[in-house]
């Protein structure tokens, strides 16, 4: 009897363990809430395909490029695929990459992809949405033309393809080194080493002016024949150097025969690409590689656990997290080699080198988010930027695959590297960083800097986007001043702090806007604060209404210019309430409008949180809740503007948790309106922060009171130090504003380092 009871006891314990394990597994299955198609329609421009967090390859379908909305090689509205490429951008407003393309096919050999209107003349294929699916680390589609099922997965530097062929004596896999997304190949090479191994490279010019990509490719089935075409002409050789090279791997296949293909990519050499490939994908176990990719995504997604009954919001949130980790990309081989912006090959195994820094976008929220969710990567990202400085003489502006594109105004790496330094991340040489930020801000590297040093502003008759450039420089200059103070450089501190207020030179007290100023001190006329002519006016992808608020480093200074708290908040109220009408020819980036606030474009992202600096935190929730619930959705057009390498999603992640880094370098997060009942932040090192929104609902959007670890917290913000120290942050929510919360000046956020 005792023996039986013991058995029963063990059985009960086993069931409990199994139940607990199942619960843990289900709890950690975050990828089921990710929909990679969110943002692939509209103007979101997100990458769709298979990758791992911050991976160096992005393996996915590529459509014919039909303009702006195909910047990431793919758009949800499309139905023609011309191949499956290994490098992609995500959410950008410009096109590039979409290269190292392969395509399975059957039937008559077609040597070109074709065109959008004449795709049957080439090898492209139709596909339908009901035969296409994607999840983190995985993509699959049925090619209607060939009845071939394509499945993709990836590692950090390699892509793995699984093709299920029909019966055919004319089956093939095409390697097309001519195809890309809005760039042009300048030099390509293709070589057959044996009947399963091929190598080559593709050099190109586009947004990245001198891009160099190498690869090694292995197929699981020996080829019957290998055919090379160069610029439309057949080549009788097993290797060839040219400009528009294409290789055709010929097979005979049985019904439902599976052929695997794997490609290792390197910025240095094909041999490195092969080493990357055989190390990361030694065999042909597709499910194992996929499982590893899914585990990596689940691990990263588990860093934030949200509690809500709204499954649509879960999909939006975890897809936002997913999108925040597509870029930056790992940019070195397993042996530590990478190619610098000077095109030299470097070897350094002491850090992880990154590329694809969309800094004008990501300095605002994405990089501050990484300091919370990916602290283990921050110093490597900073050191990558310092290495770029050493190679090109300035910090990166918009770094793409070893190329400086110089896209967008400002030296926007500075807020990122300064933030990491001020937050105390280890493994960063502060003096090296300081030398880099000072040279980038004073050397003859960026447009208008010398004029800024001479006049105190950039004259608007000297260059377009003068106001945008000066205001972006001012944000970074504030950061330089704070780092100078930390390093005991008082003269530099005073100089750069003064420069951080240079935006004031554009303020017109009559119109109460930042207005173009000429070298002689006169205002630009005529003046229309709604005018937003794309990349030709004094602003960048915006107008005077939107750029008035671009002073996150000095809200107090702007408050003073606008006549004090009341004048400031009255003007801010007007921003959100006036007509959203724009003149013909306005920048296409101005989307997601609430009045003249444009959530679809980054310069506006901090603006609604500015109320807290004037003591009216209670005005933030209405706008924030509207944006999180109306300008983000779980549909393909669920983003109100370009995703921009994670920035749009990072805004959502921060704001849905209840706060946002208005000043991206001062270590403070301003409270808004938490969207979820509870958020658990896994901070690493055994620490976590539980964020509770008591009485939270669609109507209870206003903060009534806040406690931090049980103690009353009267401040309308939380510091980075307090946040990452862990504990419990509790918001008590209500349906009516608490006009006193954060009203007292001593409880407001300020332009200081916390």
XYZ file of C-alpha atoms in Angstrom:
754
model
C 0.000 0.000 0.000
C 2.821 2.359 0.885
C 4.589 1.374 -2.351
C 1.441 2.197 -4.354
C 1.078 5.552 -2.655
C 4.699 6.314 -3.426
C 4.110 5.497 -7.082
C 1.033 7.686 -7.109
C 3.002 10.473 -5.471
C 5.730 10.216 -8.125
C 3.061 10.226 -10.830
C 1.495 13.380 -9.424
C 4.910 15.050 -9.173
C 5.691 14.039 -12.751
C 2.411 15.508 -13.960
C 3.111 18.719 -12.080
C 6.595 18.933 -13.618
C 5.255 18.233 -17.098
C 2.460 20.757 -16.601
C 4.916 23.353 -15.305
C 7.332 22.675 -18.160
C 4.504 22.974 -20.664
C 3.430 26.242 -19.068
C 6.976 27.599 -19.277
C 7.218 26.495 -22.895
C 3.918 28.131 -23.769
C 4.799 31.252 -21.816
C 8.079 31.545 -23.694
C 6.539 30.948 -27.119
C 6.608 34.626 -28.025
C 7.157 34.115 -31.739
C 3.531 33.042 -32.163
C 2.550 36.686 -31.614
C 4.901 37.986 -34.316
C 3.501 38.683 -37.773
C 6.329 39.743 -40.142
C 3.738 40.983 -42.649
C 2.750 43.858 -40.340
C 4.210 46.945 -41.989
C 4.854 45.188 -45.308
C 1.937 47.099 -46.829
C 1.291 50.842 -46.865
C 4.522 52.779 -46.393
C 6.047 50.540 -43.702
C 8.733 49.100 -46.011
C 9.643 46.292 -43.587
C 11.751 43.279 -44.511
C 9.818 40.042 -44.960
C 11.794 36.814 -44.811
C 14.000 34.730 -42.544
C 16.694 36.065 -40.224
C 17.931 35.926 -36.637
C 18.156 38.861 -34.203
C 20.627 41.449 -35.556
C 21.734 38.841 -38.100
C 24.124 39.577 -40.944
C 21.825 38.052 -43.578
C 18.152 38.642 -44.294
C 16.898 35.894 -46.611
C 13.643 36.721 -48.316
C 11.586 37.182 -51.474
C 12.253 40.038 -53.834
C 9.717 41.660 -56.146
C 10.415 43.879 -59.126
C 11.199 47.303 -57.705
C 8.328 49.626 -58.574
C 9.339 52.607 -56.496
C 9.434 53.895 -52.947
C 7.198 51.279 -51.354
C 9.483 48.488 -52.576
C 12.497 49.844 -50.676
C 12.950 46.555 -48.797
C 12.602 44.463 -51.988
C 9.051 43.380 -51.106
C 5.577 44.865 -50.762
C 2.446 43.115 -49.528
C 0.434 44.267 -52.529
C 2.692 42.400 -54.945
C 2.151 38.995 -56.542
C 5.331 38.420 -58.575
C 8.587 37.118 -57.119
C 11.832 37.294 -59.111
C 13.986 35.458 -56.591
C 15.139 35.027 -53.027
C 17.935 37.289 -51.906
C 20.267 37.247 -48.896
C 20.703 40.914 -47.970
C 17.934 43.420 -47.281
C 17.204 46.729 -45.601
C 14.093 47.059 -43.422
C 11.793 50.041 -43.268
C 14.092 52.499 -44.988
C 13.005 55.338 -47.234
C 15.598 54.439 -49.866
C 16.251 51.241 -51.810
C 19.343 49.074 -51.903
C 20.525 45.505 -51.267
C 17.973 42.884 -52.386
C 20.923 40.965 -53.775
C 22.752 37.645 -53.960
C 19.609 36.290 -55.565
C 18.729 32.654 -56.197
C 15.595 31.279 -57.825
C 14.359 27.715 -58.416
C 12.600 27.023 -61.704
C 11.593 24.345 -64.203
C 11.020 24.168 -67.943
C 12.601 26.241 -70.669
C 15.695 28.106 -69.514
C 15.090 31.839 -69.165
C 18.220 33.932 -68.742
C 16.567 37.023 -67.210
C 14.037 37.632 -64.464
C 11.743 39.475 -66.854
C 9.855 42.643 -65.958
C 6.741 43.519 -64.009
C 4.646 43.661 -67.170
C 6.381 40.794 -68.972
C 7.361 38.422 -66.201
C 6.494 35.342 -68.273
C 9.288 36.338 -70.665
C 11.686 35.734 -67.798
C 11.960 33.295 -64.921
C 9.856 35.249 -62.364
C 6.759 33.598 -60.920
C 3.352 34.567 -59.646
C 2.461 33.684 -56.061
C -0.649 34.123 -53.939
C -1.082 35.277 -50.358
C -2.958 32.144 -49.341
C 0.150 30.110 -50.206
C 2.609 32.367 -48.405
C 3.497 32.512 -44.717
C 6.203 33.901 -42.443
C 7.254 33.785 -38.812
C 10.482 34.738 -37.032
C 13.279 32.791 -38.702
C 11.060 31.296 -41.397
C 9.447 32.143 -44.731
C 7.615 29.937 -47.221
C 5.784 30.430 -50.489
C 4.485 28.348 -53.382
C 5.705 29.424 -56.819
C 2.544 29.077 -58.889
C 4.366 29.023 -62.199
C 6.574 26.071 -61.289
C 4.635 24.330 -58.525
C 7.778 24.632 -56.385
C 7.463 25.118 -52.640
C 10.155 27.427 -51.247
C 11.078 27.461 -47.566
C 13.760 29.688 -46.045
C 15.553 29.955 -42.730
C 18.776 31.595 -41.595
C 21.678 31.851 -39.180
C 23.813 34.924 -38.437
C 25.772 34.816 -41.715
C 24.115 32.119 -43.809
C 20.818 31.304 -45.459
C 19.285 27.839 -45.877
C 16.742 27.146 -48.627
C 14.486 24.125 -49.007
C 12.910 23.617 -52.427
C 10.276 20.959 -53.036
C 10.283 20.353 -56.800
C 7.748 18.676 -59.086
C 8.828 15.953 -61.491
C 10.843 17.528 -64.280
C 13.819 16.812 -66.525
C 14.433 20.571 -66.679
C 14.738 21.672 -63.071
C 17.253 24.301 -62.065
C 18.421 26.797 -59.479
C 19.434 30.197 -60.823
C 22.173 32.342 -59.273
C 21.594 35.877 -60.536
C 24.317 38.368 -59.648
C 22.839 41.053 -61.881
C 19.662 41.498 -59.837
C 19.421 43.938 -56.928
C 17.017 46.474 -55.524
C 17.697 49.849 -57.178
C 21.456 49.399 -57.455
C 23.738 48.375 -60.312
C 26.409 45.672 -60.286
C 29.883 46.926 -61.150
C 31.832 43.666 -60.976
C 30.635 40.096 -60.473
C 32.330 36.711 -60.365
C 31.030 33.154 -60.382
C 32.922 29.881 -60.168
C 32.012 26.206 -59.972
C 34.390 24.362 -57.646
C 32.712 20.960 -57.876
C 29.254 19.564 -58.598
C 27.801 20.914 -55.318
C 30.019 23.912 -54.384
C 30.007 27.340 -56.036
C 31.503 30.690 -55.064
C 31.550 34.259 -56.231
C 31.125 37.910 -55.439
C 28.984 40.881 -56.330
C 30.311 44.435 -56.244
C 27.742 47.153 -56.805
C 27.000 50.855 -56.712
C 23.781 52.367 -55.436
C 22.849 53.946 -52.149
C 25.970 52.134 -50.934
C 28.405 53.515 -53.494
C 31.029 50.754 -53.298
C 29.495 47.612 -51.873
C 31.422 44.331 -51.904
C 29.754 41.029 -51.079
C 31.271 37.551 -51.303
C 29.562 34.187 -51.002
C 29.921 30.439 -51.119
C 26.948 28.312 -52.091
C 26.372 24.582 -51.625
C 23.523 22.444 -52.974
C 22.485 19.080 -51.560
C 22.184 17.384 -54.948
C 25.032 17.265 -57.487
C 24.276 19.327 -60.557
C 23.882 17.640 -63.938
C 25.178 20.735 -65.699
C 26.317 24.246 -64.844
C 25.742 27.049 -67.326
C 27.028 30.629 -67.089
C 25.637 33.645 -68.903
C 27.418 36.999 -68.946
C 25.370 39.987 -70.020
C 23.020 37.727 -71.952
C 25.703 35.624 -73.649
C 26.450 32.004 -72.832
C 29.944 31.311 -71.542
C 31.707 27.989 -72.148
C 33.574 27.908 -68.852
C 33.168 26.873 -65.235
C 34.073 30.353 -63.992
C 33.676 33.874 -65.252
C 34.215 37.474 -64.238
C 31.783 40.032 -65.639
C 29.111 42.579 -64.738
C 25.776 40.782 -65.135
C 26.684 37.183 -64.373
C 24.091 34.450 -63.978
C 24.631 30.787 -63.216
C 22.190 27.946 -63.890
C 22.433 24.754 -61.828
C 20.663 22.060 -63.855
C 18.950 18.953 -62.407
C 16.356 16.306 -63.105
C 13.867 15.960 -60.251
C 11.259 13.481 -59.147
C 7.850 14.444 -57.823
C 8.158 16.186 -54.430
C 11.930 15.867 -54.488
C 13.591 18.184 -51.989
C 16.788 20.024 -52.884
C 18.511 22.140 -50.270
C 20.687 25.162 -50.939
C 22.769 27.090 -48.434
C 24.729 30.281 -48.930
C 27.328 31.784 -46.610
C 27.890 35.530 -47.007
C 31.033 37.510 -46.209
C 32.172 41.128 -46.664
C 35.740 39.869 -47.097
C 36.084 36.696 -49.205
C 34.346 33.620 -50.575
C 36.555 31.403 -48.415
C 35.320 33.262 -45.337
C 31.787 32.826 -46.627
C 32.395 29.073 -46.853
C 33.835 28.984 -43.325
C 30.794 30.888 -42.068
C 28.526 28.456 -43.890
C 30.014 25.113 -42.860
C 30.320 26.283 -39.252
C 26.813 27.686 -38.924
C 25.041 25.112 -41.142
C 27.197 21.979 -41.230
C 24.481 19.693 -42.622
C 21.051 19.747 -44.213
C 18.787 19.615 -41.167
C 16.384 22.419 -42.064
C 14.215 21.902 -38.994
C 17.216 22.083 -36.671
C 18.430 25.362 -38.177
C 14.895 26.739 -38.006
C 14.553 25.645 -34.382
C 17.815 27.436 -33.500
C 16.538 30.599 -35.194
C 13.214 30.394 -33.365
C 14.982 29.821 -30.041
C 17.106 32.923 -30.617
C 14.011 34.993 -31.357
C 12.142 33.635 -28.352
C 15.101 34.407 -26.094
C 15.214 38.037 -27.218
C 11.446 38.513 -27.282
C 11.167 37.120 -23.737
C 13.046 40.141 -22.401
C 9.707 41.933 -22.220
C 6.619 40.013 -21.101
C 3.302 41.828 -21.410
C -0.050 40.951 -19.881
C -3.139 41.891 -21.833
C -6.319 40.158 -22.985
C -6.116 41.926 -26.346
C -4.395 39.506 -28.733
C -4.169 42.120 -31.475
C -2.127 44.344 -29.176
C 0.107 41.380 -28.360
C 0.735 40.904 -32.060
C 1.517 44.571 -32.525
C 3.851 44.634 -29.518
C 5.882 41.508 -30.237
C 6.070 42.319 -33.938
C 7.415 45.719 -32.906
C 10.051 43.988 -30.788
C 10.872 41.749 -33.750
C 11.246 44.738 -36.050
C 13.493 46.511 -33.549
C 16.010 43.657 -33.883
C 16.372 43.353 -37.663
C 19.044 46.070 -37.688
C 21.830 46.913 -36.944
C 23.407 43.866 -38.587
C 26.405 41.775 -37.602
C 29.167 42.659 -40.076
C 32.142 40.401 -39.528
C 33.067 36.831 -40.311
C 33.497 34.078 -37.753
C 37.264 34.583 -37.894
C 36.846 38.235 -36.881
C 37.519 39.755 -40.311
C 35.420 42.587 -41.742
C 35.743 45.304 -44.365
C 36.007 48.898 -43.190
C 34.623 51.989 -44.849
C 38.129 52.545 -46.225
C 37.731 49.144 -47.977
C 40.610 47.647 -46.026
C 40.167 44.287 -44.336
C 40.450 44.306 -40.543
C 40.618 41.434 -38.106
C 39.436 41.895 -34.542
C 37.975 39.113 -32.441
C 37.537 41.290 -29.346
C 34.138 42.687 -30.324
C 31.129 42.189 -32.594
C 31.217 44.577 -35.532
C 27.898 46.027 -36.736
C 26.647 47.860 -39.804
C 23.388 49.369 -41.067
C 23.107 52.297 -38.696
C 20.077 54.410 -39.625
C 21.074 56.940 -37.004
C 18.899 59.955 -37.857
C 16.002 57.641 -37.079
C 17.290 55.253 -34.438
C 19.129 57.626 -32.085
C 15.744 58.808 -30.812
C 14.350 55.582 -29.315
C 15.824 52.401 -30.810
C 19.297 52.862 -29.344
C 17.982 53.997 -25.946
C 15.827 50.847 -26.000
C 18.914 48.701 -26.597
C 20.466 50.094 -23.411
C 17.574 48.438 -21.555
C 16.808 45.301 -23.567
C 20.198 44.538 -25.144
C 22.846 45.949 -22.804
C 25.225 43.158 -23.868
C 25.313 44.618 -27.411
C 25.625 48.320 -26.627
C 29.384 48.594 -26.191
C 29.960 46.624 -29.409
C 27.661 48.971 -31.335
C 29.508 51.967 -29.907
C 32.894 50.452 -30.645
C 31.743 49.678 -34.192
C 31.022 53.393 -34.619
C 34.408 54.326 -33.157
C 36.091 51.960 -35.638
C 34.166 53.612 -38.448
C 35.442 56.971 -37.183
C 39.011 55.678 -37.330
C 38.467 54.490 -40.908
C 36.677 57.497 -42.394
C 37.595 60.392 -40.084
C 34.102 60.947 -38.715
C 31.426 59.007 -36.899
C 28.845 57.262 -39.111
C 25.875 59.218 -40.408
C 24.010 56.418 -42.228
C 26.275 53.374 -42.466
C 25.318 50.673 -44.980
C 27.391 47.517 -45.515
C 30.770 49.219 -45.073
C 29.676 52.405 -46.874
C 28.960 55.880 -45.602
C 25.863 57.086 -47.425
C 25.755 60.522 -45.696
C 21.964 60.288 -45.677
C 19.935 62.713 -43.536
C 21.097 65.835 -41.668
C 23.018 65.771 -38.421
C 25.854 63.782 -36.848
C 23.379 61.467 -35.181
C 25.834 58.851 -33.944
C 26.839 61.311 -31.229
C 23.692 61.032 -29.048
C 24.029 57.236 -29.248
C 27.664 56.958 -28.195
C 27.299 59.682 -25.554
C 24.243 57.984 -24.049
C 26.207 54.743 -23.647
C 29.108 56.597 -22.044
C 26.905 58.508 -19.610
C 25.037 55.342 -18.641
C 28.339 53.741 -17.713
C 28.569 50.854 -20.157
C 31.850 49.011 -19.799
C 34.300 48.243 -22.578
C 34.154 51.737 -24.066
C 37.205 54.021 -24.185
C 35.698 57.380 -23.178
C 38.625 59.420 -24.441
C 38.447 57.708 -27.841
C 34.744 58.393 -27.986
C 35.277 62.003 -27.019
C 37.922 62.486 -29.716
C 35.481 61.026 -32.242
C 32.509 63.171 -31.248
C 34.555 66.380 -31.087
C 36.176 65.854 -34.481
C 32.844 64.883 -36.062
C 31.269 68.085 -34.712
C 34.061 70.523 -35.543
C 35.862 69.107 -38.562
C 35.021 69.817 -42.168
C 32.903 66.672 -42.466
C 29.232 67.597 -42.335
C 27.330 70.244 -44.338
C 27.225 73.676 -42.745
C 29.313 72.916 -39.633
C 31.923 75.542 -40.446
C 29.157 78.072 -41.099
C 27.560 77.106 -37.792
C 30.870 77.789 -36.046
C 31.165 81.158 -37.819
C 27.595 82.497 -37.594
C 26.109 80.557 -34.696
C 23.607 79.098 -37.172
C 23.687 77.811 -40.753
C 22.510 80.533 -43.139
C 19.510 79.360 -45.113
C 20.817 80.919 -48.307
C 23.890 78.690 -48.046
C 22.198 75.281 -48.090
C 18.862 73.491 -48.008
C 17.644 71.953 -44.739
C 19.638 74.509 -42.774
C 17.225 74.559 -39.828
C 16.976 70.779 -39.692
C 20.754 70.424 -39.762
C 21.390 73.047 -37.098
C 18.752 71.637 -34.773
C 20.054 68.087 -35.168
C 23.587 69.301 -34.532
C 22.372 71.118 -31.409
C 20.911 67.923 -29.944
C 24.234 66.164 -30.428
C 26.230 69.149 -29.164
C 24.369 68.952 -25.869
C 25.588 65.380 -25.552
C 29.170 66.382 -26.312
C 28.953 68.984 -23.544
C 27.821 66.378 -21.030
C 30.611 63.989 -21.990
C 33.093 66.866 -21.752
C 31.851 67.553 -18.231
C 32.250 63.886 -17.308
C 35.833 63.963 -18.584
C 36.607 67.272 -16.838
C 36.953 69.408 -19.953
C 35.302 72.647 -18.752
C 36.111 74.816 -21.800
C 34.652 72.257 -24.184
C 31.655 71.860 -21.919
C 30.849 75.560 -22.124
C 31.474 75.722 -25.855
C 29.248 72.797 -26.803
C 26.559 73.679 -24.271
C 26.355 77.103 -25.887
C 26.168 75.496 -29.328
C 23.341 73.241 -28.149
C 21.217 76.392 -27.911
C 21.963 77.522 -31.476
C 18.381 76.688 -32.483
C 17.369 79.945 -30.781
C 18.938 81.904 -33.644
C 16.133 80.685 -35.916
C 13.293 81.633 -33.594
C 11.123 84.390 -34.988
C 9.318 86.044 -32.063
C 6.678 87.451 -34.393
C 5.543 84.180 -35.987
C 6.763 82.042 -33.060
C 8.379 79.488 -35.374
C 11.868 78.427 -36.364
C 12.318 80.341 -39.574
C 14.995 80.340 -42.256
C 17.609 83.018 -41.584
C 19.950 84.406 -44.214
C 23.629 85.210 -43.817
C 22.765 88.907 -43.470
C 20.409 88.130 -40.571
C 17.155 88.643 -42.488
C 14.294 86.140 -42.437
C 13.446 83.998 -45.416
C 10.278 85.225 -47.118
C 7.602 84.316 -47.895
C 6.973 82.102 -44.884
C 4.321 79.404 -44.521
C 4.647 77.186 -41.428
C 2.830 74.334 -43.189
C 5.078 74.354 -46.249
C 6.940 71.042 -46.495
C 8.551 70.839 -49.908
C 10.602 67.640 -49.953
C 14.326 68.101 -49.300
C 14.433 71.642 -50.708
C 13.135 73.835 -47.876
C 14.818 74.726 -44.586
C 13.535 71.584 -42.899
C 14.035 67.911 -43.656
C 10.914 65.946 -44.500
C 8.879 68.369 -42.449
C 7.699 71.909 -41.887
C 7.930 74.694 -39.314
C 5.106 73.273 -37.220
C 6.946 69.984 -36.805
C 10.445 71.379 -36.347
C 9.496 73.968 -33.742
C 9.619 71.232 -31.089
C 12.927 69.643 -32.045
C 14.663 70.779 -28.855
C 14.649 67.658 -26.647
C 17.985 68.732 -25.224
C 16.604 72.087 -24.033
C 12.810 72.149 -23.555
C 13.215 74.897 -20.946
C 14.803 77.143 -23.561
C 11.911 76.621 -25.954
C 9.397 77.212 -23.169
C 11.059 80.540 -22.497
C 10.964 81.492 -26.188
C 7.238 80.730 -26.358
C 6.431 82.909 -23.381
C 6.512 80.432 -20.517
C 4.550 77.314 -19.629
C 1.182 78.585 -20.826
C 2.441 79.938 -24.130
C 4.317 76.682 -24.704
C 1.371 74.370 -24.006
C -1.066 76.575 -25.934
C 1.172 76.336 -29.000
C 1.548 72.598 -28.469
C -2.235 72.258 -28.250
C -2.486 74.032 -31.590
C -0.058 71.584 -33.181
C -2.394 68.693 -32.464
C -5.638 70.511 -33.258
C -5.068 72.503 -36.443
C -5.886 71.214 -39.907
C -3.785 68.370 -41.273
C -3.969 69.763 -44.783
C -0.655 70.048 -46.613
C 0.195 71.808 -49.841
C 0.735 69.873 -53.049
C 4.311 68.632 -53.324
C 4.789 68.128 -49.590
C 7.215 65.482 -48.450
C 5.754 61.995 -48.783
C 7.346 61.165 -45.425
C 4.814 63.339 -43.596
C 2.252 60.720 -42.593
C 0.313 59.673 -39.516
C -0.967 63.189 -38.970
C -2.725 64.502 -35.872
C -3.126 68.142 -36.726
C 0.389 68.936 -37.933
C 2.025 66.344 -35.689
C 3.424 63.657 -38.033
C 3.919 60.327 -36.325
C 5.058 58.717 -39.553
C 8.305 60.687 -39.412
C 10.913 60.667 -36.675
C 11.417 64.364 -35.800
C 7.933 64.375 -34.258
C 8.359 61.273 -32.112
C 9.183 62.990 -28.835
C 6.801 65.905 -29.283
C 3.676 64.773 -27.450
C 5.808 64.046 -24.368
C 6.983 67.673 -24.236
C 3.905 68.642 -22.181
C 5.583 67.198 -19.082
C 8.318 69.850 -19.191
C 5.670 72.554 -18.745
C 3.908 70.722 -15.927
C 0.997 69.339 -17.976
C 1.769 65.631 -18.107
C -1.965 64.947 -18.147
C -2.141 66.137 -21.765
C 0.195 63.380 -22.958
C -2.128 60.339 -22.549
C -4.795 61.376 -25.042
C -2.317 61.676 -27.900
C -0.206 58.676 -26.913
C -3.220 56.386 -26.580
C -4.585 57.583 -29.908
C -1.275 56.821 -31.600
C -0.783 53.385 -30.017
C -4.333 52.287 -30.793
C -4.994 53.994 -34.138
C -1.640 54.468 -35.880
C -0.387 50.945 -35.135
C -2.337 47.788 -35.975
C -1.798 44.092 -36.701
C -2.576 44.547 -40.402
C -0.104 44.750 -43.314
C -0.582 48.538 -43.376
C -0.254 48.676 -39.592
C 2.493 51.321 -39.549
C 1.779 54.968 -40.297
C 5.192 55.554 -41.880
C 8.495 53.925 -42.733
C 9.641 51.493 -40.045
C 13.153 52.970 -40.376
C 15.266 50.135 -38.997
C 13.335 49.766 -35.757
C 12.630 53.355 -34.748
C 8.897 53.324 -35.427
C 8.558 50.101 -33.468
C 10.799 51.294 -30.633
C 8.502 54.284 -30.135
C 5.619 51.853 -29.702
C 7.539 49.595 -27.311
C 8.496 52.488 -25.049
C 5.135 54.229 -25.206
C 3.088 51.105 -24.588
C 5.172 50.455 -21.459
C 4.299 53.953 -20.272
C 7.308 56.177 -20.925
C 9.622 57.580 -23.614
C 13.220 58.962 -23.823
C 12.521 62.541 -24.943
C 16.170 63.501 -24.601
C 17.920 60.398 -25.956
C 21.118 61.004 -23.989
C 20.113 62.244 -20.536
C 18.921 58.997 -18.958
C 15.312 59.998 -18.255
C 12.091 58.453 -19.529
C 9.014 60.705 -19.466
C 5.714 59.112 -18.415
C 2.864 58.899 -20.890
C 0.069 56.337 -20.601
C 0.848 52.621 -20.149
C -1.113 50.470 -22.572
C -0.870 47.097 -20.823
C -2.039 45.879 -17.442
C 1.434 44.611 -16.629
C 4.856 44.553 -18.239
C 7.757 42.502 -16.911
C 11.145 43.748 -18.041
C 13.900 41.134 -17.842
C 16.953 43.313 -17.244
C 19.554 40.561 -16.946
C 21.869 39.921 -14.011
C 18.905 38.542 -12.106
C 17.103 41.893 -12.125
C 13.654 42.707 -13.434
C 11.236 45.616 -13.403
C 7.532 44.904 -13.032
C 5.425 47.704 -14.475
C 1.809 47.595 -13.253
C -1.051 49.723 -14.563
C -3.806 49.416 -11.977
C -7.373 50.144 -13.155
C -6.081 50.304 -16.708
C -8.626 50.426 -19.551
C -9.431 52.203 -22.797
C -11.057 55.004 -20.772
C -8.748 54.992 -17.752
C -5.818 56.494 -19.623
C -4.689 59.153 -17.122
C -2.057 58.636 -14.429
C -3.482 59.346 -10.991
C -0.408 58.441 -8.982
C 2.829 56.471 -9.258
C 4.795 54.378 -6.805
C 8.290 52.989 -7.220
C 9.071 49.974 -5.052
C 6.169 50.901 -2.804
C 7.215 54.511 -2.243
C 5.332 57.498 -3.643
C 6.913 58.713 -6.879
C 5.819 62.276 -7.637
C 8.094 62.737 -10.627
C 6.585 62.608 -14.126
C 9.541 60.549 -15.320
C 11.808 57.717 -14.219
C 15.578 57.626 -14.547
C 17.485 54.939 -16.377
C 19.342 54.153 -13.170
C 16.111 53.506 -11.274
C 14.598 51.548 -14.146
C 17.475 49.098 -14.606
C 17.890 48.708 -10.861
C 14.624 46.762 -10.992
C 11.658 46.466 -8.662
C 8.048 47.483 -9.143
C 6.831 50.595 -10.949
C 3.110 51.019 -10.374
C 0.775 53.387 -12.189
C -2.703 53.958 -10.796
C -4.909 54.922 -13.724
C -8.184 56.854 -13.929
C -10.664 58.277 -16.397
C -10.087 61.930 -15.528
C -6.807 63.830 -15.620
C -4.857 64.429 -12.418
C -3.896 68.041 -13.068
C -1.413 68.053 -10.205
C 0.673 65.060 -11.250
C 4.069 66.395 -12.290
C 2.870 70.008 -12.136
C 5.342 71.201 -9.521
C 8.576 72.279 -11.305
C 10.682 70.106 -9.001
C 8.891 66.995 -10.275
C 9.186 67.800 -13.977
C 11.849 66.320 -16.296
C 14.686 68.680 -17.132
C 17.551 69.035 -19.580
C 20.144 67.497 -17.322
C 21.949 64.192 -16.919
C 20.274 61.882 -14.413
